[in-house]
């Protein structure tokens, strides 16, 4: 689904990603873990096309397309979805209006007709049930006055609505209570298929009890320095990142 | 659910001022310049009664003694009042019996404005009194309104048919002495609209007038008078577009609203005059005096969405004379490129238990300057008066400006006055969030801005709100920086 080769990216002249390689095939879930400031959110932002970042080297193939050549909105329309670590509030714009606009723009890009109001509302009902999102939240302004957990849940609701090929979840588990965590994870699992892929960025192996990853990667100092099966997450939780640091320094 | 923004995309494709075209109808116009002779010419052309000519001449005499006001935050080249044509009328002056009789070119103009009259009549139940230049050319739904005793016609017609009403109320809210432009208007106004709702009648449809400045170099001096008799209700819509033009055009209208005991008037404006090009050349000067008078238990609500004009100076105001009367002001003012707007409202509390609400949303883009100036005046007699004001400013670039000047004069200690103000810059985070969901930047801005203005847009009738949203999108095209 996505193949990242030797990706270098910087912001305000400071290099954050320093030759990152990563491949996530369709049908798989990959987890990315790593210490604070390692560059996890940066990777997500660069892939999503945030303009503040400058890509200085490397290539990204997204399901056959040259991702770095695409505009931010076209990446989304091609099926890239980012669940934000800090979802943004848009006062006065209802969630449903926001999503219908997004959905129709994506459909137009793909040469599909705009969705009817009736079909759209049916879809809202179906998808909000997947993440057990209070239907009232769907008609409220985008994230405005939502609790931290509600915002995260709303991200997964949006993901369900937009049905992306690749979803990147940036610390979607942080700030969720145990029940919400289970619900969000269930939502993600229900949306998993052979045709899409998911990158889960997290600090806690607990999430990975619910969303079982095919591979766990460690992102350290702008690079993927270690990859392994889901047990790697347990090991990191037990031992922390010092041994990774030591290993890297030894190199 | 919100409004569909899909139609917006099409409008957004067109970078230039959408309504910039000139209808080619030969004019029957006065020579340039202003003097007593011109005023007599206008009055004669319009076959006016003596009292109205006297009114004009008196106003002209007053105006000559007045000086043009100066405003701290508005800079522009003063109009040359001798270089303006004060009267011009489409040559074809005969009235239309039916829609079929209307000049096809006129219909085309209206179609370009997006207000095909057939559509309006059929779909929205809006009765339109279309004013092209200075003479009304089409009126509809008149008979239906007449059944209820509602009068809705051009100002000239009202002078002829209902002189007693015009004479009684004209100038009663905005006296000719009020200000420089009100005096000028009183001297040279050519036409406008008149509306009277009889006692106890609820007007069953939105009354709407589309103004249009059409003739090069013709200043337009409209006069609108809306009277809601005791217990009556009316919702009145005013919208404008103007052709693209090189020299500045002056517009100085006077709007007077009178809500008698227990009456209610909603007056909504979508204003989209040519703002000038990207360098600030051309564009309309808009100096308007709008004021409403509330008697006992009456209510007047002004709602406006202002996106046009090179220079706007405008303060729709309410005089809350009767006890328990209510004044409301909801405004969105957008300025882009080199536009300047100085708008706001005045709420004059005279009666007991009077209430006023002010919601002002300013949006500045490009190098524009946007000022809000509000006056809340509580007189000694106004026991338990209440005011709530909220003034928000949204900045689209680092080069534009927003200024807020709330003035409060309170002479009664039982008054409760609340004022809130915020200034924010449109968030790159918000735009990125939208882009990441597949929404284009233009549409993202439109969504965010419309969300920001929601409280005001919600006050507009639905079809007007849709139009207003389009205008917001068009006027803010490519403006984030
Ligand atoms: N504008 C900037 N200028 C300089 N450095 C920046 C800028 N923005 C981000 N950074 C730095 O980039 C590094 C990577 O940040 P990033 O948000 O990607 O980390 P992260 O791995 O997601 O961390 P966390 O686990 O805390 O979410 C951090 O050291 C951060 O301070
Ligand atoms: Mg992060």
PDB file of C-alpha atoms in Angstrom, chain B residues 214-468:
ATOM      1  CA  UNK B 214     -26.346  50.551 -13.988  1.00  0.00           C
ATOM      2  CA  UNK B 215     -25.389  53.746 -15.672  1.00  0.00           C
ATOM      3  CA  UNK B 216     -21.732  54.902 -15.791  1.00  0.00           C
ATOM      4  CA  UNK B 217     -21.243  57.901 -13.542  1.00  0.00           C
ATOM      5  CA  UNK B 218     -24.755  57.837 -12.157  1.00  0.00           C
ATOM      6  CA  UNK B 219     -24.887  58.252  -8.451  1.00  0.00           C
ATOM      7  CA  UNK B 220     -27.725  56.343  -6.997  1.00  0.00           C
ATOM      8  CA  UNK B 221     -29.810  57.883  -4.289  1.00  0.00           C
ATOM      9  CA  UNK B 222     -32.382  55.456  -3.089  1.00  0.00           C
ATOM     10  CA  UNK B 223     -34.955  56.001  -0.454  1.00  0.00           C
ATOM     11  CA  UNK B 224     -36.689  53.215   1.340  1.00  0.00           C
ATOM     12  CA  UNK B 225     -39.529  53.626   3.753  1.00  0.00           C
ATOM     13  CA  UNK B 226     -41.035  50.665   5.568  1.00  0.00           C
ATOM     14  CA  UNK B 227     -43.944  51.209   7.922  1.00  0.00           C
ATOM     15  CA  UNK B 228     -45.360  48.369  10.012  1.00  0.00           C
ATOM     16  CA  UNK B 229     -48.563  49.545  11.624  1.00  0.00           C
ATOM     17  CA  UNK B 230     -49.655  48.298  15.067  1.00  0.00           C
ATOM     18  CA  UNK B 231     -49.118  44.573  15.510  1.00  0.00           C
ATOM     19  CA  UNK B 232     -47.949  44.094  11.909  1.00  0.00           C
ATOM     20  CA  UNK B 233     -45.021  41.965  10.809  1.00  0.00           C
ATOM     21  CA  UNK B 234     -42.812  42.123   7.754  1.00  0.00           C
ATOM     22  CA  UNK B 235     -39.537  40.649   6.620  1.00  0.00           C
ATOM     23  CA  UNK B 236     -37.847  42.787   4.022  1.00  0.00           C
ATOM     24  CA  UNK B 237     -34.850  41.823   1.900  1.00  0.00           C
ATOM     25  CA  UNK B 238     -32.509  44.127   0.115  1.00  0.00           C
ATOM     26  CA  UNK B 239     -29.743  42.933  -2.168  1.00  0.00           C
ATOM     27  CA  UNK B 240     -27.437  44.616  -4.588  1.00  0.00           C
ATOM     28  CA  UNK B 241     -24.901  43.996  -7.276  1.00  0.00           C
ATOM     29  CA  UNK B 242     -23.338  46.530  -9.581  1.00  0.00           C
ATOM     30  CA  UNK B 243     -21.470  46.480 -12.861  1.00  0.00           C
ATOM     31  CA  UNK B 244     -17.727  46.688 -12.957  1.00  0.00           C
ATOM     32  CA  UNK B 245     -16.604  50.258 -13.342  1.00  0.00           C
ATOM     33  CA  UNK B 246     -13.459  52.326 -13.498  1.00  0.00           C
ATOM     34  CA  UNK B 247     -14.341  55.505 -11.689  1.00  0.00           C
ATOM     35  CA  UNK B 248     -15.779  55.492  -8.233  1.00  0.00           C
ATOM     36  CA  UNK B 249     -19.502  55.540  -7.977  1.00  0.00           C
ATOM     37  CA  UNK B 250     -21.302  57.139  -5.122  1.00  0.00           C
ATOM     38  CA  UNK B 251     -24.240  55.577  -3.437  1.00  0.00           C
ATOM     39  CA  UNK B 252     -25.980  57.390  -0.627  1.00  0.00           C
ATOM     40  CA  UNK B 253     -29.218  55.771   0.351  1.00  0.00           C
ATOM     41  CA  UNK B 254     -31.599  56.487   3.166  1.00  0.00           C
ATOM     42  CA  UNK B 255     -33.622  53.710   4.728  1.00  0.00           C
ATOM     43  CA  UNK B 256     -36.265  54.458   7.326  1.00  0.00           C
ATOM     44  CA  UNK B 257     -38.147  51.809   9.252  1.00  0.00           C
ATOM     45  CA  UNK B 258     -41.085  52.510  11.489  1.00  0.00           C
ATOM     46  CA  UNK B 259     -42.438  49.803  13.755  1.00  0.00           C
ATOM     47  CA  UNK B 260     -45.522  51.019  15.562  1.00  0.00           C
ATOM     48  CA  UNK B 261     -46.799  49.419  18.795  1.00  0.00           C
ATOM     49  CA  UNK B 262     -46.328  45.621  18.870  1.00  0.00           C
ATOM     50  CA  UNK B 263     -45.051  45.571  15.295  1.00  0.00           C
ATOM     51  CA  UNK B 264     -41.980  43.755  14.037  1.00  0.00           C
ATOM     52  CA  UNK B 265     -39.703  44.478  11.091  1.00  0.00           C
ATOM     53  CA  UNK B 266     -36.853  42.270   9.942  1.00  0.00           C
ATOM     54  CA  UNK B 267     -34.661  44.025   7.439  1.00  0.00           C
ATOM     55  CA  UNK B 268     -31.994  41.920   5.753  1.00  0.00           C
ATOM     56  CA  UNK B 269     -29.350  43.090   3.347  1.00  0.00           C
ATOM     57  CA  UNK B 270     -26.896  41.271   1.194  1.00  0.00           C
ATOM     58  CA  UNK B 271     -24.662  43.888  -0.287  1.00  0.00           C
ATOM     59  CA  UNK B 272     -22.297  43.005  -3.099  1.00  0.00           C
ATOM     60  CA  UNK B 273     -21.297  46.120  -4.914  1.00  0.00           C
ATOM     61  CA  UNK B 274     -18.197  46.257  -6.980  1.00  0.00           C
ATOM     62  CA  UNK B 275     -15.356  46.611  -4.488  1.00  0.00           C
ATOM     63  CA  UNK B 276     -12.697  47.796  -6.902  1.00  0.00           C
ATOM     64  CA  UNK B 277     -10.008  45.684  -8.530  1.00  0.00           C
ATOM     65  CA  UNK B 278      -7.014  44.089  -6.822  1.00  0.00           C
ATOM     66  CA  UNK B 279      -5.157  47.411  -6.881  1.00  0.00           C
ATOM     67  CA  UNK B 280      -8.075  49.164  -5.275  1.00  0.00           C
ATOM     68  CA  UNK B 281      -9.138  50.978  -8.425  1.00  0.00           C
ATOM     69  CA  UNK B 282     -12.813  51.610  -9.103  1.00  0.00           C
ATOM     70  CA  UNK B 283     -15.505  50.414  -6.822  1.00  0.00           C
ATOM     71  CA  UNK B 284     -18.527  51.842  -5.152  1.00  0.00           C
ATOM     72  CA  UNK B 285     -18.620  54.364  -2.350  1.00  0.00           C
ATOM     73  CA  UNK B 286     -21.408  53.363  -0.084  1.00  0.00           C
ATOM     74  CA  UNK B 287     -22.571  55.966   2.424  1.00  0.00           C
ATOM     75  CA  UNK B 288     -25.878  54.857   3.759  1.00  0.00           C
ATOM     76  CA  UNK B 289     -28.093  56.077   6.531  1.00  0.00           C
ATOM     77  CA  UNK B 290     -30.348  53.360   7.877  1.00  0.00           C
ATOM     78  CA  UNK B 291     -32.430  53.782  10.960  1.00  0.00           C
ATOM     79  CA  UNK B 292     -35.474  52.252  12.531  1.00  0.00           C
ATOM     80  CA  UNK B 293     -37.881  53.550  15.118  1.00  0.00           C
ATOM     81  CA  UNK B 294     -39.558  51.193  17.589  1.00  0.00           C
ATOM     82  CA  UNK B 295     -42.710  52.165  19.420  1.00  0.00           C
ATOM     83  CA  UNK B 296     -44.089  50.190  22.394  1.00  0.00           C
ATOM     84  CA  UNK B 297     -43.286  46.443  22.356  1.00  0.00           C
ATOM     85  CA  UNK B 298     -42.021  46.764  18.829  1.00  0.00           C
ATOM     86  CA  UNK B 299     -39.013  44.998  17.421  1.00  0.00           C
ATOM     87  CA  UNK B 300     -36.605  45.799  14.617  1.00  0.00           C
ATOM     88  CA  UNK B 301     -33.829  43.455  13.521  1.00  0.00           C
ATOM     89  CA  UNK B 302     -31.183  44.505  11.014  1.00  0.00           C
ATOM     90  CA  UNK B 303     -29.212  41.708   9.426  1.00  0.00           C
ATOM     91  CA  UNK B 304     -26.535  42.484   6.909  1.00  0.00           C
ATOM     92  CA  UNK B 305     -23.903  40.687   4.950  1.00  0.00           C
ATOM     93  CA  UNK B 306     -21.574  43.199   3.377  1.00  0.00           C
ATOM     94  CA  UNK B 307     -18.977  42.033   0.927  1.00  0.00           C
ATOM     95  CA  UNK B 308     -18.881  44.817  -1.623  1.00  0.00           C
ATOM     96  CA  UNK B 309     -18.006  48.482  -2.107  1.00  0.00           C
ATOM     97  CA  UNK B 310     -14.635  50.195  -2.118  1.00  0.00           C
ATOM     98  CA  UNK B 311     -15.629  52.296   0.847  1.00  0.00           C
ATOM     99  CA  UNK B 312     -18.539  51.491   3.103  1.00  0.00           C
ATOM    100  CA  UNK B 313     -19.845  53.744   5.779  1.00  0.00           C
ATOM    101  CA  UNK B 314     -22.970  52.463   7.310  1.00  0.00           C
ATOM    102  CA  UNK B 315     -24.628  52.176  10.707  1.00  0.00           C
ATOM    103  CA  UNK B 316     -28.074  50.625  10.708  1.00  0.00           C
ATOM    104  CA  UNK B 317     -29.511  51.859  13.941  1.00  0.00           C
ATOM    105  CA  UNK B 318     -32.503  51.466  16.189  1.00  0.00           C
ATOM    106  CA  UNK B 319     -34.235  54.097  18.219  1.00  0.00           C
ATOM    107  CA  UNK B 320     -35.949  52.187  21.000  1.00  0.00           C
ATOM    108  CA  UNK B 321     -38.504  54.774  21.874  1.00  0.00           C
ATOM    109  CA  UNK B 322     -41.359  52.665  23.171  1.00  0.00           C
ATOM    110  CA  UNK B 323     -41.236  50.701  26.422  1.00  0.00           C
ATOM    111  CA  UNK B 324     -40.245  47.032  26.036  1.00  0.00           C
ATOM    112  CA  UNK B 325     -39.052  47.548  22.502  1.00  0.00           C
ATOM    113  CA  UNK B 326     -36.236  45.468  21.044  1.00  0.00           C
ATOM    114  CA  UNK B 327     -33.462  46.285  18.610  1.00  0.00           C
ATOM    115  CA  UNK B 328     -31.160  43.722  17.044  1.00  0.00           C
ATOM    116  CA  UNK B 329     -28.187  44.027  14.736  1.00  0.00           C
ATOM    117  CA  UNK B 330     -26.484  41.092  13.082  1.00  0.00           C
ATOM    118  CA  UNK B 331     -23.692  41.877  10.724  1.00  0.00           C
ATOM    119  CA  UNK B 332     -20.999  40.242   8.647  1.00  0.00           C
ATOM    120  CA  UNK B 333     -18.677  42.687   6.957  1.00  0.00           C
ATOM    121  CA  UNK B 334     -16.001  41.356   4.649  1.00  0.00           C
ATOM    122  CA  UNK B 335     -13.214  43.478   3.269  1.00  0.00           C
ATOM    123  CA  UNK B 336     -10.602  42.293   0.785  1.00  0.00           C
ATOM    124  CA  UNK B 337      -7.774  43.861  -1.227  1.00  0.00           C
ATOM    125  CA  UNK B 338      -7.990  47.615  -0.642  1.00  0.00           C
ATOM    126  CA  UNK B 339     -11.585  47.758   0.574  1.00  0.00           C
ATOM    127  CA  UNK B 340     -12.423  49.870   3.579  1.00  0.00           C
ATOM    128  CA  UNK B 341     -15.435  49.395   5.750  1.00  0.00           C
ATOM    129  CA  UNK B 342     -16.542  51.402   8.689  1.00  0.00           C
ATOM    130  CA  UNK B 343     -19.749  49.916   9.878  1.00  0.00           C
ATOM    131  CA  UNK B 344     -21.586  49.274  13.055  1.00  0.00           C
ATOM    132  CA  UNK B 345     -24.773  50.226  14.702  1.00  0.00           C
ATOM    133  CA  UNK B 346     -26.321  52.612  17.120  1.00  0.00           C
ATOM    134  CA  UNK B 347     -28.807  51.459  19.691  1.00  0.00           C
ATOM    135  CA  UNK B 348     -30.587  54.350  21.289  1.00  0.00           C
ATOM    136  CA  UNK B 349     -32.503  53.283  24.399  1.00  0.00           C
ATOM    137  CA  UNK B 350     -35.223  55.727  25.373  1.00  0.00           C
ATOM    138  CA  UNK B 351     -38.058  53.520  26.652  1.00  0.00           C
ATOM    139  CA  UNK B 352     -38.176  51.365  29.765  1.00  0.00           C
ATOM    140  CA  UNK B 353     -37.162  47.690  29.599  1.00  0.00           C
ATOM    141  CA  UNK B 354     -35.718  48.157  26.155  1.00  0.00           C
ATOM    142  CA  UNK B 355     -33.349  45.490  24.909  1.00  0.00           C
ATOM    143  CA  UNK B 356     -30.701  45.472  22.224  1.00  0.00           C
ATOM    144  CA  UNK B 357     -28.412  42.800  20.827  1.00  0.00           C
ATOM    145  CA  UNK B 358     -25.430  43.398  18.588  1.00  0.00           C
ATOM    146  CA  UNK B 359     -23.566  40.574  16.884  1.00  0.00           C
ATOM    147  CA  UNK B 360     -20.869  41.827  14.560  1.00  0.00           C
ATOM    148  CA  UNK B 361     -18.493  39.614  12.595  1.00  0.00           C
ATOM    149  CA  UNK B 362     -15.750  41.367  10.696  1.00  0.00           C
ATOM    150  CA  UNK B 363     -13.578  39.527   8.216  1.00  0.00           C
ATOM    151  CA  UNK B 364     -10.536  41.266   6.794  1.00  0.00           C
ATOM    152  CA  UNK B 365      -8.435  39.949   3.940  1.00  0.00           C
ATOM    153  CA  UNK B 366      -5.786  41.322   1.607  1.00  0.00           C
ATOM    154  CA  UNK B 367      -4.708  44.801   2.637  1.00  0.00           C
ATOM    155  CA  UNK B 368      -8.158  45.847   3.713  1.00  0.00           C
ATOM    156  CA  UNK B 369      -9.260  47.742   6.781  1.00  0.00           C
ATOM    157  CA  UNK B 370     -12.371  46.757   8.657  1.00  0.00           C
ATOM    158  CA  UNK B 371     -13.725  48.855  11.488  1.00  0.00           C
ATOM    159  CA  UNK B 372     -16.610  48.245  13.770  1.00  0.00           C
ATOM    160  CA  UNK B 373     -18.051  51.296  15.429  1.00  0.00           C
ATOM    161  CA  UNK B 374     -20.943  50.788  17.773  1.00  0.00           C
ATOM    162  CA  UNK B 375     -22.788  53.143  20.012  1.00  0.00           C
ATOM    163  CA  UNK B 376     -25.028  52.019  22.811  1.00  0.00           C
ATOM    164  CA  UNK B 377     -26.806  54.967  24.320  1.00  0.00           C
ATOM    165  CA  UNK B 378     -28.954  54.538  27.416  1.00  0.00           C
ATOM    166  CA  UNK B 379     -30.996  57.609  28.182  1.00  0.00           C
ATOM    167  CA  UNK B 380     -32.186  58.686  31.629  1.00  0.00           C
ATOM    168  CA  UNK B 381     -35.707  57.509  30.904  1.00  0.00           C
ATOM    169  CA  UNK B 382     -34.621  53.985  29.930  1.00  0.00           C
ATOM    170  CA  UNK B 383     -35.039  52.065  33.176  1.00  0.00           C
ATOM    171  CA  UNK B 384     -33.803  48.456  33.103  1.00  0.00           C
ATOM    172  CA  UNK B 385     -32.396  48.743  29.621  1.00  0.00           C
ATOM    173  CA  UNK B 386     -30.235  45.846  28.505  1.00  0.00           C
ATOM    174  CA  UNK B 387     -27.622  45.503  25.829  1.00  0.00           C
ATOM    175  CA  UNK B 388     -25.455  42.629  24.741  1.00  0.00           C
ATOM    176  CA  UNK B 389     -22.728  43.236  22.176  1.00  0.00           C
ATOM    177  CA  UNK B 390     -20.364  40.761  20.643  1.00  0.00           C
ATOM    178  CA  UNK B 391     -17.800  41.918  18.120  1.00  0.00           C
ATOM    179  CA  UNK B 392     -15.530  39.356  16.535  1.00  0.00           C
ATOM    180  CA  UNK B 393     -12.828  39.960  13.985  1.00  0.00           C
ATOM    181  CA  UNK B 394     -11.259  37.367  11.747  1.00  0.00           C
ATOM    182  CA  UNK B 395      -8.013  38.169   9.947  1.00  0.00           C
ATOM    183  CA  UNK B 396      -7.107  36.308   6.774  1.00  0.00           C
ATOM    184  CA  UNK B 397      -3.631  37.800   6.266  1.00  0.00           C
ATOM    185  CA  UNK B 398      -0.965  39.653   8.199  1.00  0.00           C
ATOM    186  CA  UNK B 399      -1.449  42.808   6.170  1.00  0.00           C
ATOM    187  CA  UNK B 400      -5.067  43.585   6.901  1.00  0.00           C
ATOM    188  CA  UNK B 401      -6.527  45.370   9.858  1.00  0.00           C
ATOM    189  CA  UNK B 402      -9.477  45.136  12.188  1.00  0.00           C
ATOM    190  CA  UNK B 403     -10.514  47.865  14.558  1.00  0.00           C
ATOM    191  CA  UNK B 404     -13.264  47.868  17.123  1.00  0.00           C
ATOM    192  CA  UNK B 405     -14.664  51.031  18.653  1.00  0.00           C
ATOM    193  CA  UNK B 406     -17.467  50.347  21.089  1.00  0.00           C
ATOM    194  CA  UNK B 407     -18.921  53.511  22.560  1.00  0.00           C
ATOM    195  CA  UNK B 408     -21.219  53.322  25.536  1.00  0.00           C
ATOM    196  CA  UNK B 409     -23.111  56.264  26.940  1.00  0.00           C
ATOM    197  CA  UNK B 410     -25.149  55.332  29.944  1.00  0.00           C
ATOM    198  CA  UNK B 411     -27.290  57.785  31.881  1.00  0.00           C
ATOM    199  CA  UNK B 412     -29.379  55.288  33.816  1.00  0.00           C
ATOM    200  CA  UNK B 413     -27.768  53.152  36.499  1.00  0.00           C
ATOM    201  CA  UNK B 414     -30.296  50.329  36.222  1.00  0.00           C
ATOM    202  CA  UNK B 415     -28.919  49.437  32.778  1.00  0.00           C
ATOM    203  CA  UNK B 416     -27.110  46.187  32.108  1.00  0.00           C
ATOM    204  CA  UNK B 417     -24.547  46.340  29.357  1.00  0.00           C
ATOM    205  CA  UNK B 418     -22.326  43.481  28.263  1.00  0.00           C
ATOM    206  CA  UNK B 419     -19.632  43.660  25.655  1.00  0.00           C
ATOM    207  CA  UNK B 420     -17.454  40.872  24.279  1.00  0.00           C
ATOM    208  CA  UNK B 421     -14.828  41.138  21.600  1.00  0.00           C
ATOM    209  CA  UNK B 422     -12.394  38.695  20.001  1.00  0.00           C
ATOM    210  CA  UNK B 423      -9.829  38.837  17.231  1.00  0.00           C
ATOM    211  CA  UNK B 424      -8.473  35.712  15.599  1.00  0.00           C
ATOM    212  CA  UNK B 425      -6.487  34.752  12.565  1.00  0.00           C
ATOM    213  CA  UNK B 426      -7.806  32.052  10.288  1.00  0.00           C
ATOM    214  CA  UNK B 427      -6.061  28.883  11.429  1.00  0.00           C
ATOM    215  CA  UNK B 428      -3.599  27.075   9.212  1.00  0.00           C
ATOM    216  CA  UNK B 429      -4.387  24.072  11.374  1.00  0.00           C
ATOM    217  CA  UNK B 430      -8.048  24.340  10.441  1.00  0.00           C
ATOM    218  CA  UNK B 431      -7.246  24.567   6.755  1.00  0.00           C
ATOM    219  CA  UNK B 432      -4.837  21.638   6.920  1.00  0.00           C
ATOM    220  CA  UNK B 433      -7.465  19.608   8.730  1.00  0.00           C
ATOM    221  CA  UNK B 434      -9.953  20.281   5.922  1.00  0.00           C
ATOM    222  CA  UNK B 435      -7.403  19.593   3.182  1.00  0.00           C
ATOM    223  CA  UNK B 436      -6.537  16.300   4.853  1.00  0.00           C
ATOM    224  CA  UNK B 437     -10.178  15.308   4.542  1.00  0.00           C
ATOM    225  CA  UNK B 438     -10.083  15.983   0.809  1.00  0.00           C
ATOM    226  CA  UNK B 439     -11.644  19.448   0.930  1.00  0.00           C
ATOM    227  CA  UNK B 440     -10.079  22.049  -1.374  1.00  0.00           C
ATOM    228  CA  UNK B 441      -8.595  25.171   0.124  1.00  0.00           C
ATOM    229  CA  UNK B 442     -11.258  27.465  -1.316  1.00  0.00           C
ATOM    230  CA  UNK B 443     -13.997  25.323   0.060  1.00  0.00           C
ATOM    231  CA  UNK B 444     -12.204  24.999   3.363  1.00  0.00           C
ATOM    232  CA  UNK B 445     -12.078  28.770   3.717  1.00  0.00           C
ATOM    233  CA  UNK B 446     -15.699  29.009   2.760  1.00  0.00           C
ATOM    234  CA  UNK B 447     -16.639  26.418   5.372  1.00  0.00           C
ATOM    235  CA  UNK B 448     -14.579  28.010   8.110  1.00  0.00           C
ATOM    236  CA  UNK B 449     -15.795  31.515   7.342  1.00  0.00           C
ATOM    237  CA  UNK B 450     -19.399  30.454   7.063  1.00  0.00           C
ATOM    238  CA  UNK B 451     -19.052  28.654  10.376  1.00  0.00           C
ATOM    239  CA  UNK B 452     -17.619  31.793  11.899  1.00  0.00           C
ATOM    240  CA  UNK B 453     -20.571  33.839  10.597  1.00  0.00           C
ATOM    241  CA  UNK B 454     -23.209  31.299  11.434  1.00  0.00           C
ATOM    242  CA  UNK B 455     -25.003  33.308  14.092  1.00  0.00           C
ATOM    243  CA  UNK B 456     -25.578  36.054  11.564  1.00  0.00           C
ATOM    244  CA  UNK B 457     -26.351  33.864   8.550  1.00  0.00           C
ATOM    245  CA  UNK B 458     -28.913  32.017  10.637  1.00  0.00           C
ATOM    246  CA  UNK B 459     -30.890  35.238  10.871  1.00  0.00           C
ATOM    247  CA  UNK B 460     -31.338  35.415   7.118  1.00  0.00           C
ATOM    248  CA  UNK B 461     -34.161  33.717   5.248  1.00  0.00           C
ATOM    249  CA  UNK B 462     -32.880  30.458   3.772  1.00  0.00           C
ATOM    250  CA  UNK B 463     -32.536  31.440   0.106  1.00  0.00           C
ATOM    251  CA  UNK B 464     -30.879  34.660   1.076  1.00  0.00           C
ATOM    252  CA  UNK B 465     -28.493  32.823   3.355  1.00  0.00           C
ATOM    253  CA  UNK B 466     -27.398  30.625   0.475  1.00  0.00           C
ATOM    254  CA  UNK B 467     -26.725  33.678  -1.649  1.00  0.00           C
ATOM    255  CA  UNK B 468     -24.848  35.292   1.200  1.00  0.00           C
TER     256      UNK B 468
END
